[in-house]
Amino acid sequence: MNFVEELKWRGMIHNIMPGTEELLEKEQVTAYLGIDPTADSLHIGHLCGVMMLKHFQRCGHKPLALIGGATGMIGDPSGKSQERNLLDEATLRHNVECIKKQLERFLDFDSDAPNHAELVNNYDWMKDFKFLDFAREVGKHITVNYMMAKESVQKRLNGEARDGLSFTEFTYQLLQGYDFLYLNEHKNCKLQLGGSDQWGNITTGTELIRRTNGREAYALTCPLVTKADGTKFGKTEKGNIWLNREYTSPYTFYQFWLNVADEDAKRYIRIFTTLEKEEIDALITAHDEDPGRRELQKRLARELTLMVHGEEDYQMAVEASNILFGKATKENLAKLDEQTLLDVFAGVPQFEISREALANGGVKAVDLMAEMTQCFPSKGEMRKTTQGGGVSLNKEKLTAFDQIVTEADLLDGKYLLVQRGKKNYFLLIAR
């Protein structure tokens, strides 16, 4: 496979330095992509870069995932309007470990193949680098004029930042440039990958290598992926979709991809999956013939959920989706973990009920739904709807309006799901 051709048809190239494609065609190349560990989870804003590493390895080349333990203590000004909070070493080490586990779902770190992935942390080579040595060995090669000309610096200096640009952030491009130089000399790394907002930092690295040792160094960036409303996927905007299930449940993750707009789905399925071009083209053609079935979004959601979370979580996400939008049974409901249950019914009315009442002989369903809660406006209406077969408890139809509901009926030992008619749900929480 040709890496550059693969990225081109997927719409994953923004900038590419001349000579990069020729280098990749003549030898197995080592490339790195940097990730600042400012959180203990990746989010979907990282996925384009991670997928570049994945395609790079699939094409026979060697990927390095650089976790910025040192640069994460400073913060990159690129694309930011204010300086990031600085993290302590213990927090960074925790974040690095968590991110490594997530990357293992995308990259082969453990095989003995010559192009197995490696995780590197720039804290390892920066922690003992004294300032005077850095100024002499790195700073003398890059002029202030060169650094000032970078777009990320200019934006911050020209009014986009409330507090200007700190010296700490100004030095960021030198630190990232040194990462490239270090990996070039110690890992024979000749290529840096990144998002288009990193072009300035990356080219500082290629310039530093050229001026320091005269070796080959190249750059390739992907476009910044946008949401349907045109905003960037990122950590600081609202509505982040995280890869960590504790922050974004597999159900919510699945639903995000399932609900993307048609045109976005056509772009995303190229960028975020490893499906071949012929299969993607066929999926898009079938989708255009019958957009209402949303087969393209379903396939996109399936591929991403399997890759990030695995088969079991994918199946749970599908079952959870069917509970609201299709036929489901009490058994389907019982399989959901607590977080998924809460995510599925996040928008429905919720009522607190007495656990003690359920434990001491139970409560009549009519009292529970029309007196202890407001699932029904009156007991009479609850009786009438039940007699018409329109009331369900935990996805099982009530056959008697005075059926006794006990603690044994609770889902996850805490919840009752009441359904009135086809579309009205209520979640009762026992306290």
Coordinates of C-alpha atoms in Angstrom, one line a residue:
M1 CA 0.0 0.0 0.0
N2 CA 1.1 3.5 -0.8
F3 CA 0.7 5.7 2.3
V4 CA 0.3 9.0 0.5
E5 CA -2.2 7.6 -2.0
E6 CA -4.1 6.0 0.8
L7 CA -4.5 9.3 2.7
K8 CA -5.3 11.2 -0.5
W9 CA -8.5 9.3 -1.4
R10 CA -9.5 9.3 2.3
G11 CA -9.2 13.2 2.3
M12 CA -6.6 13.1 5.1
I13 CA -3.8 15.3 3.6
H14 CA -3.7 19.0 4.2
N15 CA 0.0 19.8 3.8
I16 CA 2.9 17.6 2.6
M17 CA 6.5 18.6 2.3
P18 CA 8.1 18.1 -1.1
G19 CA 10.1 14.8 -1.2
T20 CA 7.9 13.0 1.4
E21 CA 6.2 10.7 -1.1
E22 CA 9.6 9.8 -2.7
L23 CA 11.1 8.9 0.7
L24 CA 8.1 6.6 1.6
E25 CA 8.4 4.8 -1.7
K26 CA 12.1 4.0 -1.4
E27 CA 12.4 2.7 2.2
Q28 CA 10.6 1.7 5.4
V29 CA 10.2 5.0 7.2
T30 CA 9.8 5.8 10.9
A31 CA 7.4 8.6 11.6
Y32 CA 6.0 10.1 14.8
L33 CA 2.9 11.9 15.9
G34 CA 2.7 13.9 19.1
I35 CA -0.1 13.8 21.7
D36 CA -0.2 16.1 24.7
P37 CA -1.4 14.2 27.7
T38 CA -3.6 17.0 29.0
A39 CA -6.3 14.5 29.9
D40 CA -6.3 10.8 30.8
S41 CA -8.3 10.0 27.7
L42 CA -8.2 10.6 24.0
H43 CA -11.3 12.1 22.4
I44 CA -12.5 12.0 18.8
G45 CA -10.5 15.1 18.0
H46 CA -7.4 12.9 18.2
L47 CA -8.7 10.2 16.0
C48 CA -7.6 11.6 12.6
G49 CA -4.0 11.7 13.8
V50 CA -4.2 8.2 15.4
M51 CA -5.8 6.9 12.2
M52 CA -2.8 8.3 10.2
L53 CA -0.5 6.3 12.4
K54 CA -2.7 3.2 11.9
H55 CA -2.6 3.6 8.1
F56 CA 1.1 4.3 8.3
Q57 CA 1.7 1.0 10.0
R58 CA -0.7 -0.9 7.6
C59 CA 1.4 0.5 4.8
G60 CA 4.5 -1.2 6.2
H61 CA 6.1 1.8 8.0
K62 CA 7.0 2.2 11.6
P63 CA 4.9 4.5 13.8
L64 CA 6.0 6.3 17.0
A65 CA 3.4 7.7 19.3
L66 CA 5.0 10.5 21.2
I67 CA 3.3 11.4 24.5
G68 CA 4.3 14.9 25.4
G69 CA 5.1 14.4 29.1
A70 CA 7.4 17.5 29.0
T71 CA 5.5 19.7 26.5
G72 CA 2.3 18.8 28.3
M73 CA 3.7 20.7 31.2
I74 CA 3.8 23.9 29.1
G75 CA 0.9 23.9 26.6
D76 CA 0.9 24.5 22.9
P77 CA -0.4 27.9 21.6
S78 CA -1.6 26.4 18.3
G79 CA -5.3 27.0 17.8
K80 CA -5.8 28.2 21.4
S81 CA -6.9 31.6 22.6
Q82 CA -5.6 31.1 26.1
E83 CA -2.8 29.3 27.9
R84 CA -3.5 25.8 29.1
N85 CA -3.3 24.9 32.8
L86 CA 0.0 23.3 33.7
L87 CA -0.1 19.8 35.0
D88 CA 2.0 18.2 37.7
E89 CA 4.2 15.1 37.0
A90 CA 2.0 12.6 38.8
T91 CA -1.0 13.6 36.8
L92 CA 0.9 13.5 33.5
R93 CA 2.2 10.0 34.3
H94 CA -1.3 8.8 35.0
N95 CA -2.5 10.3 31.7
V96 CA 0.3 8.7 29.7
E97 CA -0.6 5.3 31.0
C98 CA -4.3 5.7 30.2
I99 CA -3.5 7.0 26.7
K100 CA -1.1 4.1 26.0
K101 CA -3.9 1.6 26.7
Q102 CA -6.2 3.4 24.3
L103 CA -3.6 3.5 21.5
E104 CA -3.1 -0.3 21.8
R105 CA -6.6 -0.7 20.3
F106 CA -5.3 1.0 17.1
L107 CA -1.6 0.1 16.8
D108 CA 0.5 -3.1 17.1
F109 CA 3.0 -2.4 19.9
D110 CA 3.7 -6.0 20.9
S111 CA 4.7 -8.0 17.8
D112 CA 8.2 -8.7 16.7
A113 CA 7.5 -7.2 13.3
P114 CA 10.2 -4.6 12.2
N115 CA 7.5 -1.9 12.0
H116 CA 5.9 -2.5 15.4
A117 CA 4.7 0.7 17.1
E118 CA 6.6 2.3 19.9
L119 CA 5.5 4.7 22.6
V120 CA 7.9 7.4 23.5
N121 CA 7.6 10.2 26.1
N122 CA 9.6 13.4 25.6
Y123 CA 9.8 13.8 29.4
D124 CA 12.4 11.1 29.3
W125 CA 14.9 13.2 27.3
M126 CA 13.8 16.6 28.5
K127 CA 13.8 16.1 32.3
D128 CA 17.6 16.4 32.7
F129 CA 18.2 18.9 29.9
K130 CA 19.5 22.0 31.6
F131 CA 18.3 25.4 30.4
L132 CA 21.8 26.7 29.5
D133 CA 22.5 23.5 27.5
F134 CA 19.1 23.9 25.7
A135 CA 19.8 27.5 24.9
R136 CA 23.3 26.7 23.5
E137 CA 22.4 23.4 21.6
V138 CA 19.0 24.2 20.3
G139 CA 18.2 27.9 20.7
K140 CA 21.2 29.1 18.7
H141 CA 20.0 27.3 15.5
I142 CA 16.5 29.0 15.3
T143 CA 16.2 32.8 15.1
V144 CA 13.5 34.8 16.9
N145 CA 12.4 36.2 13.5
Y146 CA 11.8 32.6 12.3
M147 CA 9.7 31.8 15.4
M148 CA 7.8 35.0 15.3
A149 CA 6.7 34.4 11.7
K150 CA 4.7 31.3 12.7
E151 CA 1.0 31.6 12.3
S152 CA 0.2 30.2 15.7
V153 CA 2.4 32.9 17.3
Q154 CA 1.1 35.7 15.2
K155 CA -2.5 34.9 16.0
R156 CA -1.8 35.1 19.7
L157 CA 0.1 38.3 19.4
N158 CA -2.4 40.0 17.2
G159 CA -5.3 40.1 19.7
E160 CA -6.7 36.6 19.8
A161 CA -5.4 36.1 23.3
R162 CA -6.5 38.1 26.3
D163 CA -3.1 37.9 28.0
G164 CA -0.8 37.8 25.0
L165 CA 1.8 35.0 24.6
S166 CA 3.9 33.8 27.5
F167 CA 7.6 33.0 27.1
T168 CA 6.7 29.4 28.2
E169 CA 4.4 29.0 25.2
F170 CA 6.7 30.9 22.8
T171 CA 9.4 28.2 23.5
Y172 CA 6.9 25.4 22.7
Q173 CA 7.9 25.2 19.0
L174 CA 11.6 24.8 20.0
L175 CA 10.7 22.0 22.4
Q176 CA 8.7 20.2 19.7
G177 CA 11.4 20.9 17.2
Y178 CA 13.9 19.2 19.6
D179 CA 11.6 16.2 19.9
F180 CA 11.9 15.7 16.1
L181 CA 15.7 16.2 16.3
Y182 CA 16.1 13.7 19.2
L183 CA 14.0 11.1 17.4
N184 CA 15.8 11.7 14.2
E185 CA 19.1 11.0 15.8
H186 CA 18.1 8.2 18.2
K187 CA 15.2 6.4 16.3
N188 CA 16.1 7.4 12.6
C189 CA 12.7 9.2 12.5
K190 CA 12.5 11.1 9.2
L191 CA 8.8 12.1 9.2
Q192 CA 6.5 14.0 11.6
L193 CA 2.7 13.6 11.3
G194 CA 0.1 15.9 12.8
G195 CA -2.9 18.1 12.4
S196 CA -2.8 21.1 10.1
D197 CA -2.6 23.5 13.1
Q198 CA 0.8 21.8 13.9
W199 CA 2.5 22.7 10.6
G200 CA 4.4 25.6 12.1
N201 CA 5.8 23.5 15.0
I202 CA 6.6 20.6 12.7
T203 CA 8.5 22.7 10.1
T204 CA 10.5 24.2 13.0
G205 CA 11.6 20.6 13.7
T206 CA 12.6 20.0 10.1
E207 CA 14.5 23.3 10.0
L208 CA 16.3 22.4 13.3
I209 CA 17.4 19.0 11.9
R210 CA 18.6 20.6 8.7
R211 CA 20.7 23.2 10.5
T212 CA 22.0 20.8 13.2
N213 CA 22.9 17.6 11.4
G214 CA 21.8 18.1 7.8
R215 CA 19.8 14.9 7.8
E216 CA 16.5 14.2 5.9
A217 CA 13.3 15.4 7.7
Y218 CA 9.8 15.7 6.3
A219 CA 6.3 16.7 7.3
L220 CA 2.7 15.7 6.6
T221 CA -0.4 17.0 8.2
C222 CA -4.1 16.1 8.1
P223 CA -7.0 18.6 8.0
L224 CA -8.7 19.5 11.2
V225 CA -11.9 17.5 11.3
T226 CA -15.0 19.6 11.9
K227 CA -18.4 18.9 13.4
A228 CA -21.5 19.4 11.4
D229 CA -21.8 23.0 12.6
G230 CA -18.2 23.7 11.4
T231 CA -16.5 23.8 14.8
K232 CA -13.3 21.8 15.5
F233 CA -13.4 18.6 17.5
G234 CA -11.4 19.4 20.7
K235 CA -11.0 19.1 24.4
T236 CA -12.1 22.6 25.3
E237 CA -15.4 22.9 23.4
K238 CA -18.7 21.5 24.8
G239 CA -19.9 18.1 23.8
N240 CA -16.6 16.2 23.6
I241 CA -16.9 12.5 22.7
W242 CA -14.2 10.7 24.7
L243 CA -12.7 7.2 24.1
N244 CA -12.9 6.5 27.8
R245 CA -16.2 4.8 28.6
E246 CA -16.4 6.5 32.0
Y247 CA -16.6 9.9 30.3
T248 CA -18.6 8.8 27.2
S249 CA -20.4 5.5 27.4
P250 CA -20.2 3.1 24.4
Y251 CA -23.9 3.8 23.8
T252 CA -23.4 7.6 23.6
F253 CA -20.3 7.0 21.5
Y254 CA -22.3 4.8 19.1
Q255 CA -25.2 7.2 19.0
F256 CA -22.9 10.1 18.1
W257 CA -21.7 8.4 14.9
L258 CA -25.2 7.1 14.2
N259 CA -26.6 10.6 14.2
V260 CA -24.1 12.5 12.0
A261 CA -25.3 14.2 8.9
D262 CA -25.3 12.4 5.6
E263 CA -22.4 14.5 4.1
D264 CA -20.4 14.2 7.3
A265 CA -20.9 10.4 7.3
K266 CA -19.4 10.2 3.8
R267 CA -16.3 12.0 5.0
Y268 CA -16.0 10.3 8.3
I269 CA -16.2 6.8 7.0
R270 CA -13.1 7.5 4.9
I271 CA -11.2 9.1 7.7
F272 CA -12.1 7.0 10.7
T273 CA -12.2 3.5 9.4
T274 CA -9.9 1.1 7.5
L275 CA -12.6 0.0 5.1
E276 CA -11.3 -0.2 1.5
K277 CA -12.3 2.3 -1.2
E278 CA -14.5 0.0 -3.2
E279 CA -16.6 -1.0 -0.1
I280 CA -17.0 2.7 1.0
D281 CA -18.0 3.7 -2.5
A282 CA -20.6 0.9 -2.5
L283 CA -21.9 2.0 0.9
I284 CA -22.2 5.6 -0.2
T285 CA -24.0 4.6 -3.4
A286 CA -26.5 2.4 -1.5
H287 CA -27.0 5.2 1.0
D288 CA -27.8 7.7 -1.7
E289 CA -30.5 5.4 -3.1
D290 CA -32.2 5.2 0.3
P291 CA -30.9 7.7 2.8
G292 CA -33.7 7.1 5.2
R293 CA -32.3 3.7 6.2
R294 CA -29.1 5.4 7.4
E295 CA -27.0 2.4 6.5
L296 CA -23.9 4.5 6.1
Q297 CA -24.2 5.9 9.6
K298 CA -24.9 2.5 11.0
R299 CA -21.8 1.1 9.4
L300 CA -19.7 4.1 10.5
A301 CA -21.0 3.7 14.1
R302 CA -20.3 -0.1 14.0
E303 CA -16.7 0.3 12.8
L304 CA -15.8 3.0 15.3
T305 CA -17.5 1.3 18.3
L306 CA -15.8 -2.0 17.5
M307 CA -12.4 -0.4 17.1
V308 CA -12.6 1.8 20.3
H309 CA -14.7 -0.4 22.6
G310 CA -15.0 -4.0 21.2
E311 CA -17.7 -6.4 20.2
E312 CA -19.5 -6.7 23.6
D313 CA -19.9 -3.0 24.0
Y314 CA -21.0 -2.6 20.4
Q315 CA -23.7 -5.2 20.9
M316 CA -24.9 -3.4 24.1
A317 CA -25.0 -0.1 22.2
V318 CA -27.2 -1.6 19.5
E319 CA -29.5 -3.3 22.0
A320 CA -29.7 0.0 24.0
S321 CA -30.6 1.9 20.8
N322 CA -33.4 -0.7 20.0
I323 CA -34.9 -0.1 23.5
L324 CA -36.0 3.4 22.5
F325 CA -36.5 3.0 18.8
G326 CA -37.5 -0.7 18.3
K327 CA -38.9 -3.7 20.0
A328 CA -37.1 -4.8 23.2
T329 CA -37.7 -7.2 26.1
K330 CA -37.1 -7.1 29.8
E331 CA -34.0 -9.2 29.2
N332 CA -32.6 -6.6 26.8
L333 CA -33.1 -3.9 29.5
A334 CA -31.6 -6.0 32.2
K335 CA -28.3 -6.4 30.2
L336 CA -27.6 -2.7 30.3
D337 CA -25.1 -1.4 32.8
E338 CA -26.2 1.6 34.9
Q339 CA -24.5 4.3 32.9
T340 CA -25.9 3.1 29.6
L341 CA -29.4 2.9 31.1
L342 CA -29.1 6.5 32.3
D343 CA -27.7 7.6 28.9
V344 CA -30.5 5.9 27.0
F345 CA -33.2 7.6 29.2
A346 CA -31.3 10.9 29.8
G347 CA -34.1 13.0 28.3
V348 CA -37.1 11.3 30.0
P349 CA -38.9 12.6 33.1
Q350 CA -37.5 11.1 36.3
F351 CA -39.1 10.6 39.7
E352 CA -37.7 9.5 43.0
I353 CA -39.5 6.8 44.9
S354 CA -39.2 5.2 48.3
R355 CA -37.1 2.1 48.4
E356 CA -38.5 1.3 51.8
A357 CA -42.0 1.2 50.5
L358 CA -41.0 -1.3 47.8
A359 CA -39.2 -3.4 50.3
N360 CA -42.0 -3.5 52.9
G361 CA -44.5 -5.6 50.9
G362 CA -44.4 -3.6 47.8
V363 CA -46.6 -0.9 46.2
K364 CA -49.6 -1.2 43.9
A365 CA -48.7 -0.1 40.3
V366 CA -51.6 2.4 40.2
D367 CA -50.4 4.1 43.4
L368 CA -46.8 4.1 42.2
M369 CA -47.6 5.7 38.8
A370 CA -50.4 8.1 39.7
E371 CA -49.9 9.0 43.3
M372 CA -46.2 8.6 44.3
T373 CA -45.2 9.9 40.8
Q374 CA -46.8 11.8 38.0
C375 CA -46.5 9.2 35.2
F376 CA -50.3 9.5 35.0
P377 CA -52.4 12.5 35.9
S378 CA -54.9 10.3 37.7
K379 CA -55.5 6.7 38.9
G380 CA -58.5 6.5 36.6
E381 CA -56.5 7.2 33.5
M382 CA -53.8 4.7 34.7
R383 CA -56.5 2.0 35.1
K384 CA -58.0 2.7 31.7
T385 CA -54.6 2.7 29.9
T386 CA -53.6 -0.5 31.6
Q387 CA -56.8 -2.2 30.6
G388 CA -56.1 -1.1 27.0
G389 CA -52.7 -2.8 27.1
G390 CA -50.9 0.6 27.1
V391 CA -48.7 0.4 30.2
S392 CA -45.4 -1.4 30.6
L393 CA -43.1 -1.8 33.5
N394 CA -39.5 -2.7 32.6
K395 CA -40.6 -3.5 29.0
E396 CA -43.3 -6.0 30.2
K397 CA -47.0 -5.1 29.8
L398 CA -48.9 -4.7 32.9
T399 CA -52.0 -7.0 33.0
A400 CA -53.4 -5.5 36.2
F401 CA -53.5 -1.9 37.3
D402 CA -53.0 -3.0 41.0
Q403 CA -50.1 -5.3 40.3
I404 CA -47.7 -5.2 43.2
V405 CA -44.3 -3.7 42.5
T406 CA -41.5 -4.7 44.8
E407 CA -37.7 -4.2 45.3
A408 CA -37.2 -7.3 43.2
D409 CA -38.4 -5.4 40.1
L410 CA -35.7 -2.8 40.3
L411 CA -33.1 -2.7 37.5
D412 CA -29.6 -2.5 38.7
G413 CA -31.1 -2.5 42.2
K414 CA -32.2 1.1 41.7
Y415 CA -34.5 1.8 38.7
L416 CA -37.9 1.2 37.3
L417 CA -38.8 2.0 33.7
V418 CA -42.5 2.9 33.1
Q419 CA -43.8 3.2 29.6
R420 CA -47.1 4.9 28.8
G421 CA -48.2 4.2 25.2
K422 CA -45.5 3.9 22.5
K423 CA -43.4 7.0 23.2
N424 CA -43.8 8.2 26.8
Y425 CA -41.1 6.9 29.1
F426 CA -40.5 7.6 32.8
L427 CA -37.6 6.6 34.9
L428 CA -38.3 5.9 38.6
I429 CA -35.3 6.0 40.9
A430 CA -35.5 4.2 44.3
R431 CA -33.7 6.1 47.1

